[in-house]
Short mmCIF file of C-alpha atoms and ligand atoms in Angstrom, two decimals:
data_model
loop_
_atom_site.label_atom_id
_atom_site.label_comp_id
_atom_site.label_asym_id
_atom_site.label_seq_id
_atom_site.Cartn_x
_atom_site.Cartn_y
_atom_site.Cartn_z
CA MET A 1 88.14 127.26 135.34
CA LYS A 2 89.70 130.43 134.81
CA THR A 3 90.59 130.17 131.19
CA GLN A 4 91.70 132.50 128.14
CA PRO A 5 91.90 131.82 124.38
CA TYR A 6 94.06 130.62 122.64
CA LYS A 7 96.26 134.04 121.12
CA GLN A 8 97.52 132.45 117.87
CA ASP A 9 99.58 136.00 117.29
CA THR A 10 103.36 136.04 118.35
CA GLY A 11 104.44 138.09 115.65
CA ASN A 12 107.98 136.30 114.08
CA LEU A 13 108.49 134.09 116.64
CA ALA A 14 106.49 131.17 115.50
CA TYR A 15 105.85 132.02 112.01
CA LYS A 16 103.43 129.70 110.89
CA VAL A 17 103.93 126.38 109.00
CA GLY A 18 100.55 126.10 106.66
CA VAL A 19 98.45 123.56 105.78
CA THR A 20 99.60 119.41 105.76
CA LEU A 21 98.92 117.09 103.55
CA ASP A 22 97.08 115.12 106.20
CA ARG A 23 94.86 116.82 107.45
CA PHE A 24 94.28 119.16 103.36
CA ILE A 25 93.18 115.24 102.63
CA LYS A 26 90.40 114.89 105.93
CA SER A 27 89.32 118.37 104.89
CA LYS A 28 88.41 117.08 101.80
CA GLN A 29 87.03 114.01 101.79
CA ALA A 30 83.30 114.88 101.91
CA ASP A 31 84.73 116.04 98.57
CA PHE A 32 84.57 112.39 97.02
CA PRO A 33 82.47 110.14 95.67
CA PHE A 34 82.72 107.46 98.32
CA ALA A 35 83.02 109.43 101.18
CA THR A 36 84.48 107.33 104.09
CA GLY A 37 87.60 107.31 104.27
CA GLU A 38 89.13 104.44 102.38
CA LEU A 39 90.44 106.71 99.31
CA SER A 40 92.25 109.18 101.72
CA GLN A 41 93.70 106.69 103.26
CA ILE A 42 94.95 105.55 100.40
CA LEU A 43 95.91 109.10 99.52
CA ARG A 44 98.19 108.93 102.86
CA ASP A 45 99.97 105.31 101.87
CA ILE A 46 100.99 107.28 98.69
CA ALA A 47 102.45 109.99 100.04
CA LEU A 48 104.45 107.92 103.09
CA ALA A 49 105.75 105.58 100.22
CA SER A 50 107.53 108.57 98.70
CA LYS A 51 108.56 109.93 101.84
CA ILE A 52 110.85 107.12 101.88
CA VAL A 53 111.27 107.00 98.78
CA SER A 54 112.90 110.46 98.59
CA ARG A 55 114.88 109.90 100.93
CA GLU A 56 116.37 107.02 98.96
CA ILE A 57 116.96 109.30 95.81
CA SER A 58 118.18 111.95 97.99
CA ARG A 59 121.06 109.17 98.99
CA ALA A 60 121.73 108.09 95.65
CA GLY A 61 125.51 108.50 94.90
CA LEU A 62 126.44 107.75 98.81
CA SER A 63 123.96 104.79 99.41
CA ASP A 64 124.20 101.57 97.07
CA VAL A 65 120.91 102.20 95.03
CA THR A 66 122.25 103.62 91.64
CA GLY A 67 122.97 101.66 88.66
CA ALA A 68 121.36 98.45 86.84
CA PHE A 69 118.93 96.03 88.78
CA GLY A 70 120.16 93.40 86.67
CA GLN A 71 117.09 92.63 85.52
CA THR A 72 114.49 93.56 82.67
CA ASN A 73 110.77 94.68 83.38
CA VAL A 74 108.16 93.62 80.85
CA GLN A 75 108.17 96.40 78.72
CA GLY A 76 112.24 94.96 77.87
CA GLU A 77 114.03 97.52 79.93
CA GLU A 78 116.73 97.46 82.18
CA GLN A 79 115.17 98.23 85.74
CA GLN A 80 117.62 100.77 88.41
CA LYS A 81 117.92 99.12 91.80
CA LEU A 82 116.32 101.68 92.31
CA ASP A 83 113.02 101.02 90.08
CA VAL A 84 112.84 98.17 92.22
CA VAL A 85 113.15 99.78 95.38
CA ALA A 86 109.73 101.95 94.55
CA ASN A 87 108.17 99.63 93.45
CA VAL A 88 108.31 97.81 97.34
CA ARG A 89 107.83 100.52 98.93
CA PHE A 90 104.45 101.54 97.19
CA THR A 91 103.55 97.40 97.24
CA ARG A 92 103.68 97.36 100.23
CA ALA A 93 102.81 100.78 101.53
CA LEU A 94 99.61 99.87 99.66
CA THR A 95 99.46 96.10 101.64
CA LYS A 96 99.50 97.53 104.37
CA GLY A 97 97.34 100.46 103.72
CA GLY A 98 94.44 97.85 103.92
CA GLU A 99 91.73 99.76 101.56
CA VAL A 100 93.70 97.96 98.02
CA CYS A 101 92.60 94.66 96.47
CA ALA A 102 94.58 95.59 93.56
CA VAL A 103 97.94 97.05 91.90
CA VAL A 104 98.84 96.92 88.24
CA SER A 105 102.79 98.81 87.85
CA GLU A 106 104.86 98.86 85.24
CA GLU A 107 107.61 96.42 87.72
CA GLU A 108 105.40 93.68 87.28
CA ASP A 109 104.40 92.16 84.30
CA LEU A 110 101.19 90.78 85.76
CA VAL A 111 98.26 92.07 87.58
CA ILE A 112 99.56 92.14 91.42
CA ASP A 113 97.31 90.99 93.47
CA LEU A 114 97.16 92.00 97.27
CA GLN A 115 94.95 89.29 98.61
CA ASN A 116 92.87 91.96 100.15
CA SER A 117 88.66 90.70 100.35
CA LYS A 118 87.66 94.14 101.73
CA GLY A 119 89.79 96.13 99.10
CA LYS A 120 87.79 98.05 96.78
CA TYR A 121 89.88 100.32 94.45
CA VAL A 122 92.91 99.72 91.72
CA VAL A 123 95.61 101.32 91.99
CA ALA A 124 98.51 102.09 88.74
CA ILE A 125 101.22 102.94 89.25
CA ASP A 126 104.69 104.11 88.18
CA PRO A 127 107.13 103.91 90.58
CA LEU A 128 109.91 105.10 89.38
CA ASP A 129 109.85 106.88 86.18
CA GLY A 130 112.68 109.16 84.72
CA SER A 131 115.11 105.74 86.08
CA SER A 132 117.48 106.61 83.60
CA ASN A 133 117.61 109.64 84.95
CA ILE A 134 119.19 108.21 88.55
CA ASP A 135 122.56 108.21 88.08
CA VAL A 136 122.93 111.45 87.08
CA ASN A 137 122.15 113.98 89.02
CA VAL A 138 118.29 114.69 87.16
CA SER A 139 114.44 115.45 88.85
CA ILE A 140 112.23 111.75 88.10
CA GLY A 141 108.68 110.91 89.75
CA THR A 142 106.46 109.12 90.29
CA ILE A 143 102.40 108.69 88.37
CA PHE A 144 99.34 107.23 89.88
CA SER A 145 96.28 106.01 89.17
CA ILE A 146 93.66 105.66 91.65
CA TYR A 147 89.96 103.36 90.72
CA ARG A 148 86.93 101.16 92.06
CA ARG A 149 87.35 98.55 91.32
CA LYS A 150 84.10 97.71 89.89
CA THR A 151 83.36 94.27 90.64
CA ALA A 152 81.34 92.78 93.95
CA THR A 153 85.12 93.14 97.12
CA GLY A 154 85.66 89.16 97.89
CA SER A 155 85.26 88.30 94.82
CA PRO A 156 87.74 87.25 92.73
CA ILE A 157 89.75 90.52 90.65
CA LYS A 158 88.41 90.42 86.94
CA GLU A 159 89.66 92.48 83.99
CA GLU A 160 87.17 94.78 84.43
CA ASP A 161 88.24 95.73 87.32
CA VAL A 162 92.03 96.81 86.49
CA LEU A 163 91.17 97.74 82.15
CA GLN A 164 89.21 101.16 83.63
CA LYS A 165 89.12 104.26 81.02
CA GLY A 166 91.06 107.33 82.44
CA SER A 167 87.61 108.87 83.07
CA GLU A 168 86.81 106.56 86.03
CA GLN A 169 89.71 107.80 87.91
CA VAL A 170 89.20 108.83 91.44
CA ALA A 171 92.02 110.00 91.97
CA ALA A 172 95.22 110.78 90.82
CA GLY A 173 98.64 112.17 91.12
CA TYR A 174 102.32 112.24 91.19
CA VAL A 175 105.01 112.89 92.69
CA LEU A 176 108.33 114.91 91.27
CA TYR A 177 111.87 114.31 93.07
CA GLY A 178 113.80 117.54 91.42
CA SER A 179 115.05 120.91 93.92
CA SER A 180 111.99 120.08 96.64
CA THR A 181 110.06 116.44 97.00
CA MET A 182 106.64 117.56 95.48
CA LEU A 183 103.36 115.78 95.43
CA VAL A 184 99.97 116.80 93.29
CA TYR A 185 97.50 115.19 93.04
CA SER A 186 93.86 115.84 92.36
CA THR A 187 90.41 114.20 93.43
CA GLY A 188 88.12 115.26 90.46
CA ASN A 189 87.64 118.93 92.12
CA GLY A 190 90.69 120.56 90.46
CA ALA A 191 94.66 119.66 91.94
CA ASN A 192 96.46 121.12 94.55
CA GLY A 193 100.27 120.44 94.63
CA PHE A 194 102.16 119.74 98.25
CA THR A 195 105.82 121.12 99.31
CA TYR A 196 107.79 117.94 101.41
CA GLU A 197 108.93 119.58 105.12
CA ARG A 198 112.01 116.89 104.80
CA SER A 199 113.17 118.13 108.47
CA LEU A 200 109.08 118.20 110.24
CA GLY A 201 108.58 114.90 107.55
CA GLU A 202 105.57 116.12 106.12
CA PHE A 203 104.04 117.63 103.11
CA PHE A 204 102.56 120.89 102.81
CA LEU A 205 100.31 122.80 100.95
CA SER A 206 102.45 124.66 98.27
CA HIS A 207 100.36 125.35 95.34
CA PRO A 208 96.28 125.80 95.72
CA ASP A 209 93.54 124.77 93.04
CA LEU A 210 96.67 125.13 90.47
CA SER A 211 95.88 125.91 86.89
CA MET A 212 97.85 126.16 83.87
CA PRO A 213 97.80 128.22 81.55
CA GLU A 214 95.50 127.67 77.65
CA GLU A 215 98.28 129.19 76.13
CA GLY A 216 102.09 129.00 76.59
CA SER A 217 105.70 128.71 74.99
CA ILE A 218 107.53 126.00 75.45
CA TYR A 219 107.82 122.60 73.76
CA THR A 220 108.66 119.45 75.23
CA ILE A 221 109.98 115.74 72.66
CA ASN A 222 112.81 114.37 72.46
CA GLU A 223 114.37 116.33 69.52
CA GLY A 224 116.00 113.32 68.00
CA LEU A 225 113.08 111.34 67.50
CA THR A 226 112.23 113.57 64.84
CA PRO A 227 112.90 112.02 61.54
CA HIS A 228 110.69 109.27 61.98
CA ILE A 229 108.02 111.11 63.50
CA ASN A 230 104.50 112.20 60.72
CA PRO A 231 105.68 115.29 59.37
CA ASN A 232 102.46 117.20 60.62
CA ILE A 233 103.94 116.93 63.75
CA LEU A 234 107.18 118.39 62.53
CA SER A 235 105.48 121.46 60.96
CA TYR A 236 103.51 122.54 63.98
CA LEU A 237 106.53 122.23 65.97
CA GLU A 238 108.17 125.07 63.52
CA ALA A 239 105.28 126.89 63.66
CA CYS A 240 105.70 127.07 68.56
CA LYS A 241 109.87 128.52 66.94
CA ARG A 242 107.82 130.84 65.21
CA ALA A 243 106.43 132.07 67.62
CA GLY A 244 109.19 132.23 69.54
CA ALA A 245 108.15 129.15 71.78
CA SER A 246 111.53 127.23 73.37
CA ALA A 247 112.38 124.14 73.40
CA ARG A 248 113.14 121.98 77.23
CA TYR A 249 112.93 117.96 77.74
CA ILE A 250 114.41 116.95 80.51
CA GLY A 251 113.77 113.03 80.05
CA SER A 252 111.27 112.55 82.87
CA LEU A 253 107.67 113.14 81.81
CA VAL A 254 106.79 113.79 85.70
CA ALA A 255 109.25 116.99 85.61
CA ASP A 256 107.98 117.37 82.13
CA PHE A 257 104.48 117.38 82.88
CA HIS A 258 104.60 119.72 85.80
CA ARG A 259 107.53 121.66 84.65
CA ASN A 260 104.46 123.00 81.64
CA LEU A 261 101.55 123.24 83.57
CA LEU A 262 103.19 126.02 85.91
CA LYS A 263 103.94 127.18 83.15
CA GLY A 264 102.13 127.55 79.96
CA GLY A 265 103.99 124.56 77.01
CA ILE A 266 102.94 121.06 75.12
CA TYR A 267 104.55 117.71 75.57
CA LEU A 268 104.76 115.20 72.78
CA TYR A 269 105.60 111.92 72.44
CA PRO A 270 104.40 110.90 69.49
CA ALA A 271 104.53 107.93 67.29
CA THR A 272 107.52 106.97 65.25
CA SER A 273 108.25 104.51 62.42
CA GLN A 274 109.23 102.38 64.88
CA ALA A 275 107.09 102.91 67.84
CA PRO A 276 103.92 102.92 66.35
CA ASN A 277 102.42 103.12 69.60
CA GLY A 278 105.24 105.37 70.93
CA LYS A 279 106.62 105.06 74.17
CA ILE A 280 104.48 106.27 77.38
CA ARG A 281 101.95 103.46 78.81
CA LEU A 282 98.55 104.41 78.96
CA MET A 283 98.03 103.12 82.47
CA TYR A 284 100.34 104.06 85.09
CA GLU A 285 102.26 107.59 82.94
CA ALA A 286 99.00 108.84 80.37
CA ASN A 287 96.09 107.85 82.40
CA ALA A 288 96.72 109.80 85.87
CA LEU A 289 98.52 113.20 84.02
CA ALA A 290 95.93 113.65 81.28
CA PHE A 291 93.14 113.27 84.97
CA ILE A 292 95.39 116.57 86.66
CA ALA A 293 96.13 118.19 82.71
CA GLU A 294 92.37 118.26 82.48
CA GLN A 295 91.93 119.15 86.52
CA VAL A 296 93.82 122.25 85.53
CA GLY A 297 92.44 123.86 82.67
CA GLY A 298 94.62 121.84 80.28
CA ALA A 299 94.03 118.61 78.36
CA ALA A 300 95.86 116.41 76.54
CA SER A 301 95.20 113.76 73.85
CA ASP A 302 96.30 110.64 71.80
CA GLY A 303 96.11 112.51 68.33
CA ARG A 304 92.54 112.01 67.68
CA GLN A 305 90.87 111.58 70.89
CA ARG A 306 91.07 112.17 74.74
CA ILE A 307 93.79 110.25 76.50
CA LEU A 308 90.97 110.05 79.48
CA ASP A 309 89.02 107.82 76.56
CA ILE A 310 91.23 105.22 74.76
CA VAL A 311 89.58 101.95 76.52
CA PRO A 312 92.84 99.89 77.70
CA GLY A 313 93.03 96.38 76.00
CA SER A 314 95.98 95.12 77.83
CA LEU A 315 98.38 96.82 81.02
CA HIS A 316 101.34 97.74 79.41
CA GLN A 317 99.76 99.59 76.33
CA ARG A 318 100.83 102.50 74.98
CA THR A 319 99.94 105.21 73.47
CA PRO A 320 100.50 108.97 71.54
CA VAL A 321 100.34 111.45 73.84
CA TYR A 322 100.37 114.95 73.95
CA ILE A 323 99.86 116.96 77.33
CA GLY A 324 99.86 120.27 78.29
CA SER A 325 98.66 123.79 77.33
CA LYS A 326 94.60 123.92 76.10
CA ASN A 327 95.55 125.80 73.10
CA MET A 328 98.90 124.25 72.16
CA VAL A 329 96.85 120.71 72.31
CA LYS A 330 94.26 121.84 69.80
CA GLY A 331 96.83 123.26 67.73
CA LEU A 332 99.25 120.38 67.43
CA GLU A 333 95.38 118.00 66.88
CA LYS A 334 94.33 120.16 63.67
CA SER A 335 97.67 119.96 62.67
CA LEU A 336 97.84 116.50 62.99
CA ASN A 337 94.89 115.95 61.88
CA GLY A 338 94.97 118.23 58.49
P1 AFP B 1 111.12 104.72 81.74
O1 AFP B 1 110.84 105.18 83.79
O2 AFP B 1 111.50 104.40 81.69
O3 AFP B 1 112.40 105.58 82.60
O4 AFP B 1 110.31 105.89 81.09
C1 AFP B 1 110.99 107.42 81.55
C2 AFP B 1 109.77 107.81 80.08
O5 AFP B 1 108.58 106.91 80.17
C3 AFP B 1 109.15 109.08 80.32
O6 AFP B 1 108.92 109.84 81.52
C4 AFP B 1 110.20 110.25 79.16
O7 AFP B 1 109.64 111.49 79.06
C5 AFP B 1 110.79 109.29 78.37
O8 AFP B 1 110.96 108.04 79.28
C6 AFP B 1 111.47 109.25 77.48
O9 AFP B 1 112.07 108.42 76.56
P2 AFP B 1 113.00 109.40 75.44
O10 AFP B 1 114.31 108.30 75.81
O11 AFP B 1 112.57 107.82 74.85
O12 AFP B 1 113.23 110.63 75.29
#
């Protein structure tokens, strides 16, 4: 039979749409510490749930998903309807995917045991971060950390499977529901960003090999906290201002972090006199972003040590967070510790 090679060049008639997340995950599978496809499946499950959540968010205001759900979570914060929707979507996707044995979620008091005797992975997730921004149409996000369980599969889940240091994450990432929906993840070999093409229902590689500027000119803090924080942090902020830095604060950690990653800057959520451990949750907010920050050349500290070195004592533990451009985080630490 006569054949002909496939000619890709069609001029402008069919422009290339690029590399899908799925293809990218597959192509990078061999880089994973345990290259059996399980971790790839978890990333796919998270991507799937994030597409559904993205759809729900984009309908907010039209469908009945805005406003309070009528309950508070373990942090004592009022749950929004979309917090609950996102929690269900991610947990369901991780359950059906079949690779995860336990989930730690901002929205649940205790560890969720998925009763999956084969699951080798534990996921910590903030299904919808920045939920106070939902009703006002401002960017929100999802943050996730993936760990390999320590104990043998089939045995009951133990504390050591769940309370792992951030440095033990095998993958981490976030989804930003902003002017477009983006997923950024890392398996420990740099980080890549994917933008969601809604009409095709696919994430496409849009930000390969992300890197964060070592210096930046943005500082990100809730200025309302400043009467209650360590004066050394105020001195650091004054120095930033004198050097010409600009303030930017969205109040959604993922959006604030993502902007600073691309442009260079520092995000600060310090300890205050009222909240000696700050506000940000270690296991499902700080750790994943610290992992990404280090993978893109940035840094993340609690003021004294790397975020990734903190040994968690409880699921919903909080930590002060200083994260972003490496030199800015170093400068902050120096100022804080004299
Ligand atoms: P929620 O997910 O409970 O809304 O928390 C969001 C968050 O942890 C983080 O996304 C923000 O950076 C931070 O809180 C904002 O806190 P303030 O409202 O105290 O500035």
